Tab-separated table of N, CA and C in Angstrom:
chain	number	residue	atom	x	y	z
A	26	MET	N	30.995	72.976	75.294
A	26	MET	CA	30.376	72.856	73.976
A	26	MET	C	31.055	71.881	72.919
A	27	ASN	N	32.547	72.366	73.011
A	27	ASN	CA	33.042	71.673	72.174
A	27	ASN	C	33.468	70.412	72.174
A	28	ILE	N	33.236	69.869	73.611
A	28	ILE	CA	33.090	68.467	73.835
A	28	ILE	C	32.061	67.636	73.548
A	29	VAL	N	30.821	68.461	73.581
A	29	VAL	CA	29.655	67.756	72.979
A	29	VAL	C	29.549	67.538	71.710
A	30	TYR	N	30.040	68.666	71.085
A	30	TYR	CA	29.999	68.589	69.644
A	30	TYR	C	31.068	67.534	69.297
A	31	HIS	N	32.350	67.134	69.248
A	31	HIS	CA	33.031	66.124	68.900
A	31	HIS	C	32.693	64.586	69.497
A	32	ILE	N	31.969	64.527	70.622
A	32	ILE	CA	31.233	63.308	71.032
A	32	ILE	C	30.185	62.960	70.035
A	33	ALA	N	29.448	64.033	69.797
A	33	ALA	CA	28.126	63.833	68.566
A	33	ALA	C	29.113	63.491	67.291
A	34	PHE	N	30.029	64.273	66.752
A	34	PHE	CA	30.381	63.943	65.784
A	34	PHE	C	30.939	62.148	65.808
A	35	GLY	N	31.888	61.924	66.593
A	35	GLY	CA	32.210	60.437	66.852
A	35	GLY	C	30.979	59.341	66.889
A	36	ILE	N	30.005	59.801	67.491
A	36	ILE	CA	28.799	59.022	67.427
A	36	ILE	C	27.926	58.755	66.172
A	37	HIS	N	28.237	60.177	65.529
A	37	HIS	CA	27.668	59.888	64.005
A	37	HIS	C	28.575	59.157	63.108
A	38	LEU	N	29.914	59.325	63.240
A	38	LEU	CA	30.725	58.432	62.203
A	38	LEU	C	30.364	57.202	62.649
A	39	LEU	N	30.414	56.898	64.002
A	39	LEU	CA	30.201	55.049	64.074
A	39	LEU	C	29.135	54.811	63.653
A	40	CYS	N	28.111	55.420	63.869
A	40	CYS	CA	26.649	55.041	63.262
A	40	CYS	C	26.507	54.732	61.809
A	41	VAL	N	27.354	55.794	60.998
A	41	VAL	CA	27.103	55.911	59.554
A	41	VAL	C	28.135	54.466	59.199
A	42	LEU	N	29.192	54.269	59.774
A	42	LEU	CA	29.944	53.202	59.649
A	42	LEU	C	29.334	51.885	59.757
A	43	ALA	N	28.343	51.966	61.053
A	43	ALA	CA	27.572	50.415	61.242
A	43	ALA	C	26.574	50.396	60.089
A	44	ILE	N	25.861	51.282	59.570
A	44	ILE	CA	24.847	51.323	58.718
A	44	ILE	C	25.519	50.583	57.491
A	45	LEU	N	26.740	51.047	56.992
A	45	LEU	CA	27.436	50.410	55.808
A	45	LEU	C	27.793	49.348	56.241
A	46	VAL	N	28.403	48.666	57.360
A	46	VAL	CA	28.613	47.366	57.693
A	46	VAL	C	27.553	46.424	57.691
A	47	LEU	N	26.493	46.725	58.596
A	47	LEU	CA	25.134	45.879	58.575
A	47	LEU	C	24.615	45.702	57.354
A	48	LEU	N	24.687	46.499	56.407
A	48	LEU	CA	24.162	46.651	54.953
A	48	LEU	C	25.140	45.709	54.095
A	49	LEU	N	26.277	45.771	54.418
A	49	LEU	CA	27.299	44.998	53.370
A	49	LEU	C	27.458	43.811	53.752
A	50	LEU	N	27.023	43.378	55.206
A	50	LEU	CA	27.158	41.719	55.541
A	50	LEU	C	25.806	41.139	54.942
A	51	GLN	N	25.221	41.627	53.868
A	51	GLN	CA	24.155	41.149	53.437
A	51	GLN	C	24.511	40.974	51.911
A	52	VAL	N	25.649	41.555	51.383
A	52	VAL	CA	26.008	41.131	50.163
A	52	VAL	C	25.448	39.767	49.521
A	53	LYS	N	26.326	38.820	50.182
A	53	LYS	CA	25.983	37.504	49.557
A	53	LYS	C	25.088	36.504	50.201
A	54	LYS	N	23.846	37.380	51.013
A	54	LYS	CA	22.963	36.467	51.520
A	54	LYS	C	21.659	36.445	50.550
A	55	SER	N	21.034	35.305	50.424
A	55	SER	CA	20.022	35.157	49.742
A	55	SER	C	18.982	34.235	50.324
A	56	PRO	N	17.525	34.789	50.922
A	56	PRO	CA	17.263	36.334	50.763
A	56	PRO	C	17.913	37.041	51.804
A	57	LYS	N	17.769	38.351	51.285
A	57	LYS	CA	18.367	39.575	52.263
A	57	LYS	C	17.393	39.734	53.358
A	58	LYS	N	17.793	40.040	54.860
A	58	LYS	CA	16.963	40.428	55.757
A	58	LYS	C	17.673	41.511	56.374
A	59	LEU	N	16.793	42.756	56.539
A	59	LEU	CA	17.174	43.878	57.035
A	59	LEU	C	17.522	43.632	58.633
A	60	ASN	N	19.141	43.875	58.890
A	60	ASN	CA	19.140	44.006	60.350
A	60	ASN	C	18.641	45.259	61.338
A	61	PRO	N	17.997	45.031	62.254
A	61	PRO	CA	17.352	45.857	62.893
A	61	PRO	C	18.564	47.236	63.462
A	62	GLY	N	19.335	46.610	63.743
A	62	GLY	CA	20.446	47.337	63.921
A	62	GLY	C	20.716	48.841	62.903
A	63	VAL	N	20.321	48.423	61.406
A	63	VAL	CA	20.390	49.587	60.396
A	63	VAL	C	19.561	50.998	60.978
A	64	VAL	N	18.359	50.444	61.270
A	64	VAL	CA	17.672	51.412	61.689
A	64	VAL	C	17.672	52.254	63.036
A	65	HIS	N	18.114	51.528	63.840
A	65	HIS	CA	18.780	51.883	65.231
A	65	HIS	C	20.174	53.028	64.945
A	66	ALA	N	20.747	52.598	64.079
A	66	ALA	CA	22.029	53.495	63.777
A	66	ALA	C	21.663	54.389	62.888
A	67	THR	N	20.849	54.407	62.193
A	67	THR	CA	20.421	55.617	61.299
A	67	THR	C	19.633	56.498	62.103
A	68	LEU	N	18.690	56.257	63.093
A	68	LEU	CA	18.197	57.192	63.847
A	68	LEU	C	19.016	57.500	65.038
A	69	THR	N	19.808	57.105	65.398
A	69	THR	CA	21.248	57.673	66.012
A	69	THR	C	21.801	58.656	65.319
A	70	ALA	N	22.176	58.179	64.100
A	70	ALA	CA	23.246	58.964	63.364
A	70	ALA	C	22.354	60.660	62.884
A	71	LEU	N	21.051	60.410	62.850
A	71	LEU	CA	20.030	61.660	62.482
A	71	LEU	C	20.303	62.716	64.072
A	72	VAL	N	19.962	61.934	65.182
A	72	VAL	CA	20.084	62.756	66.194
A	72	VAL	C	21.323	63.037	66.411
A	73	ALA	N	22.171	62.386	66.483
A	73	ALA	CA	23.852	63.037	66.307
A	73	ALA	C	24.099	64.230	65.398
A	74	GLY	N	23.192	64.142	64.368
A	74	GLY	CA	23.769	65.120	63.134
A	74	GLY	C	22.856	66.559	63.579
A	75	VAL	N	21.457	66.223	64.223
A	75	VAL	CA	20.941	67.430	64.605
A	75	VAL	C	22.085	67.916	66.123
A	76	VAL	N	22.232	67.371	66.879
A	76	VAL	CA	23.303	68.063	67.791
A	76	VAL	C	24.383	68.735	67.190
A	77	MET	N	24.948	68.301	66.306
A	77	MET	CA	26.235	68.908	65.539
A	77	MET	C	25.783	70.042	64.815
A	78	VAL	N	24.366	70.210	64.250
A	78	VAL	CA	24.175	71.234	63.273
A	78	VAL	C	23.930	72.461	64.534
A	79	GLY	N	23.151	71.946	65.523
A	79	GLY	CA	22.780	72.847	66.501
A	79	GLY	C	24.108	73.730	67.110
A	80	LEU	N	25.011	72.885	67.233
A	80	LEU	CA	26.266	73.624	67.922
A	80	LEU	C	27.606	74.074	66.726
A	81	TYR	N	27.243	73.756	66.012
A	81	TYR	CA	28.104	74.488	64.707
A	81	TYR	C	28.537	75.520	64.838
A	82	GLU	N	27.952	76.494	64.972
A	82	GLU	CA	28.409	77.926	64.655
A	82	GLU	C	29.298	78.452	66.278
A	83	LYS	N	28.754	77.536	67.032
A	83	LYS	CA	29.502	77.694	68.582
A	83	LYS	C	30.759	76.929	68.464
A	84	VAL	N	30.894	76.051	67.893
A	84	VAL	CA	32.207	75.260	67.695
A	84	VAL	C	33.133	76.118	66.730
A	85	ASN	N	32.555	76.238	65.598
A	85	ASN	CA	33.414	76.740	64.599
A	85	ASN	C	33.172	78.261	64.272
A	86	VAL	N	33.615	79.091	65.295
A	86	VAL	CA	33.203	80.331	65.435
A	86	VAL	C	33.640	81.016	64.020
A	87	ASP	N	34.498	80.722	63.591
A	87	ASP	CA	35.186	81.671	62.493
A	87	ASP	C	34.337	81.136	60.919
A	88	GLU	N	33.538	80.148	61.139
A	88	GLU	CA	32.986	79.459	59.575
A	88	GLU	C	31.188	80.034	59.857
A	89	VAL	N	30.874	79.994	58.367
A	89	VAL	CA	29.062	79.918	58.426
A	89	VAL	C	28.968	78.685	58.382
A	90	ALA	N	27.524	78.192	58.933
A	90	ALA	CA	27.024	76.827	58.556
A	90	ALA	C	26.398	76.584	57.437
A	91	ASN	N	26.585	75.927	56.687
A	91	ASN	CA	26.118	75.870	55.092
A	91	ASN	C	24.762	74.834	55.578
A	92	HIS	N	23.733	75.619	55.764
A	92	HIS	CA	22.691	74.534	55.936
A	92	HIS	C	22.083	73.849	54.982
A	93	SER	N	22.387	74.265	53.446
A	93	SER	CA	21.787	73.333	52.568
A	93	SER	C	22.665	72.066	52.547
A	94	LYS	N	23.908	72.288	52.881
A	94	LYS	CA	24.481	70.748	52.980
A	94	LYS	C	23.674	70.256	53.935
A	95	PHE	N	23.428	70.483	55.155
A	95	PHE	CA	22.821	70.310	56.322
A	95	PHE	C	21.396	69.242	55.960
A	96	GLY	N	20.822	70.253	55.151
A	96	GLY	CA	19.558	69.997	54.526
A	96	GLY	C	19.251	68.837	53.958
A	97	VAL	N	20.112	68.588	53.005
A	97	VAL	CA	20.247	67.492	51.974
A	97	VAL	C	20.780	66.047	52.693
A	98	LYS	N	21.618	66.536	53.507
A	98	LYS	CA	22.189	65.223	54.273
A	98	LYS	C	21.173	64.876	54.998
A	99	GLY	N	20.316	65.484	55.607
A	99	GLY	CA	19.150	65.578	56.522
A	99	GLY	C	18.250	64.847	55.721
A	100	LEU	N	17.915	64.912	54.485
A	100	LEU	CA	16.985	64.462	53.764
A	100	LEU	C	17.192	62.823	53.449
A	101	VAL	N	18.635	62.766	52.784
A	101	VAL	CA	19.033	61.504	52.590
A	101	VAL	C	18.760	60.589	53.704
A	102	ILE	N	19.357	60.900	55.063
A	102	ILE	CA	19.097	59.868	56.109
A	102	ILE	C	17.944	59.742	56.385
A	103	LEU	N	16.826	60.703	56.137
A	103	LEU	CA	15.524	60.395	56.372
A	103	LEU	C	14.654	59.827	55.401
A	104	VAL	N	15.431	59.528	54.258
A	104	VAL	CA	14.766	58.467	53.171
A	104	VAL	C	15.585	57.141	53.700
A	105	ILE	N	16.757	56.959	54.219
A	105	ILE	CA	16.993	55.856	54.715
A	105	ILE	C	16.628	55.132	55.672
A	106	LEU	N	16.010	55.894	56.666
A	106	LEU	CA	15.290	55.822	57.867
A	106	LEU	C	13.895	55.240	57.508
A	107	ALA	N	13.535	55.606	56.506
A	107	ALA	CA	12.119	55.631	56.234
A	107	ALA	C	12.205	54.303	55.267
A	108	LEU	N	13.311	53.800	54.417
A	108	LEU	CA	13.104	52.502	54.083
A	108	LEU	C	13.147	51.476	54.919
A	109	GLY	N	14.360	51.798	56.095
A	109	GLY	CA	14.529	51.072	57.126
A	109	GLY	C	13.362	50.233	57.979
A	110	TYR	N	12.502	51.246	58.514
A	110	TYR	CA	11.014	51.304	59.114
A	110	TYR	C	10.191	50.698	58.176
A	111	LYS	N	10.147	50.928	57.056
A	111	LYS	CA	9.451	50.123	55.795
A	111	LYS	C	9.710	48.565	56.012
A	112	ASN	N	10.973	48.620	56.140
A	112	ASN	CA	11.277	47.003	55.622
A	112	ASN	C	11.775	46.089	56.700
A	113	VAL	N	12.106	46.523	57.925
A	113	VAL	CA	12.537	45.879	59.186
A	113	VAL	C	11.733	44.821	59.404
A	114	LYS	N	10.538	45.024	59.542
A	114	LYS	CA	9.811	43.426	59.955
A	114	LYS	C	9.315	42.728	58.801
A	115	LYS	N	9.528	43.106	57.524
A	115	LYS	CA	9.650	42.161	56.622
A	115	LYS	C	10.541	40.743	56.610
A	116	PRO	N	9.962	39.769	56.055
A	116	PRO	CA	10.884	38.317	56.108
A	116	PRO	C	12.139	38.503	55.171
A	117	GLU	N	12.055	39.228	54.046
A	117	GLU	CA	12.709	39.312	52.849
A	117	GLU	C	13.030	40.946	52.643
A	118	LEU	N	14.277	41.027	52.267
A	118	LEU	CA	14.685	42.705	51.845
A	118	LEU	C	14.720	42.533	50.268
A	119	LYS	N	13.969	43.128	49.550
A	119	LYS	CA	14.347	43.293	47.823
A	119	LYS	C	15.575	43.782	47.801
A	120	ASN	N	16.214	43.446	46.658
A	120	ASN	CA	17.645	43.932	46.242
A	120	ASN	C	17.797	45.250	45.859
A	121	SER	N	16.530	45.661	45.325
A	121	SER	CA	16.478	47.129	44.966
A	121	SER	C	16.406	48.012	46.148
A	122	VAL	N	15.647	47.655	47.294
A	122	VAL	CA	15.514	48.445	48.556
A	122	VAL	C	17.260	48.540	49.260
A	123	TRP	N	17.475	47.199	49.191
A	123	TRP	CA	18.903	46.755	49.870
A	123	TRP	C	20.240	47.892	49.194
A	124	ALA	N	20.075	47.912	47.877
A	124	ALA	CA	21.145	48.761	47.045
A	124	ALA	C	20.484	50.157	47.389
A	125	ALA	N	19.074	50.766	47.122
A	125	ALA	CA	18.890	51.995	47.509
A	125	ALA	C	19.455	52.388	49.024
A	126	MET	N	19.498	51.911	49.785
A	126	MET	CA	19.799	52.165	50.981
A	126	MET	C	21.044	52.217	50.940
A	127	LEU	N	22.085	51.109	50.873
A	127	LEU	CA	23.473	51.280	50.304
A	127	LEU	C	23.558	52.563	49.773
A	128	GLY	N	23.394	52.693	48.498
A	128	GLY	CA	23.783	53.684	47.634
A	128	GLY	C	23.585	55.203	48.448
A	129	LEU	N	22.064	55.353	48.960
A	129	LEU	CA	22.077	56.811	49.985
A	129	LEU	C	22.684	56.632	50.878
A	130	THR	N	23.460	55.721	51.498
A	130	THR	CA	24.207	55.634	52.630
A	130	THR	C	25.809	56.353	51.978
A	131	VAL	N	26.174	55.688	50.938
A	131	VAL	CA	27.175	55.974	50.209
A	131	VAL	C	27.361	57.550	49.708
A	132	LEU	N	26.184	58.048	49.206
A	132	LEU	CA	25.875	59.403	48.772
A	132	LEU	C	26.134	60.211	50.010
A	133	ASN	N	25.436	60.134	50.906
A	133	ASN	CA	25.590	60.852	52.247
A	133	ASN	C	27.105	60.872	52.768
A	134	VAL	N	28.008	59.651	52.454
A	134	VAL	CA	29.551	59.990	53.009
A	134	VAL	C	30.109	61.046	52.254
A	135	LEU	N	29.561	60.796	50.701
A	135	LEU	CA	30.061	61.564	49.681
A	135	LEU	C	29.955	63.076	49.853
A	136	LEU	N	28.577	63.370	50.015
A	136	LEU	CA	28.275	64.782	50.498
A	136	LEU	C	29.136	64.986	51.589
A	137	ALA	N	29.114	64.435	52.715
A	137	ALA	CA	29.895	64.824	53.936
A	137	ALA	C	31.551	65.058	53.240
A	138	TYR	N	32.046	64.602	52.692
A	138	TYR	CA	33.272	64.721	52.555
A	138	TYR	C	33.631	65.526	51.075
A	139	LEU	N	32.787	65.725	50.116
A	139	LEU	CA	33.034	66.513	49.373
A	139	LEU	C	32.167	67.799	49.065
A	140	TRP	N	31.612	68.112	49.715
A	140	TRP	CA	31.024	69.343	49.771
A	140	TRP	C	31.107	70.265	50.579
A	141	LYS	N	31.931	71.508	50.116
A	141	LYS	CA	32.531	72.107	51.273
A	141	LYS	C	31.940	73.677	51.369
């Protein structure tokens, strides 16, 4: 179980990094276009996160899972995913949607790091 948890953790980290990189690559582009990789990376990060939550108490026997944190992080990633699915086929991505997706991704990273 420990190996599966750590594999899911690595996949989750790589996917969140991919979301950030793919969104940041659009900074200077005008008009912005949402890369489909953002949607794929977000969905993969969500699945890996669900696997990690399911295995958390088996891997970390001495700790109690913080389900509030998991729920908030899951909600944030679901909003990113919804924005991605809504805008992936549009020819142009609004700056406000792009900024919201980038801000939510950074928020998710900060929640993971700061919420103990």
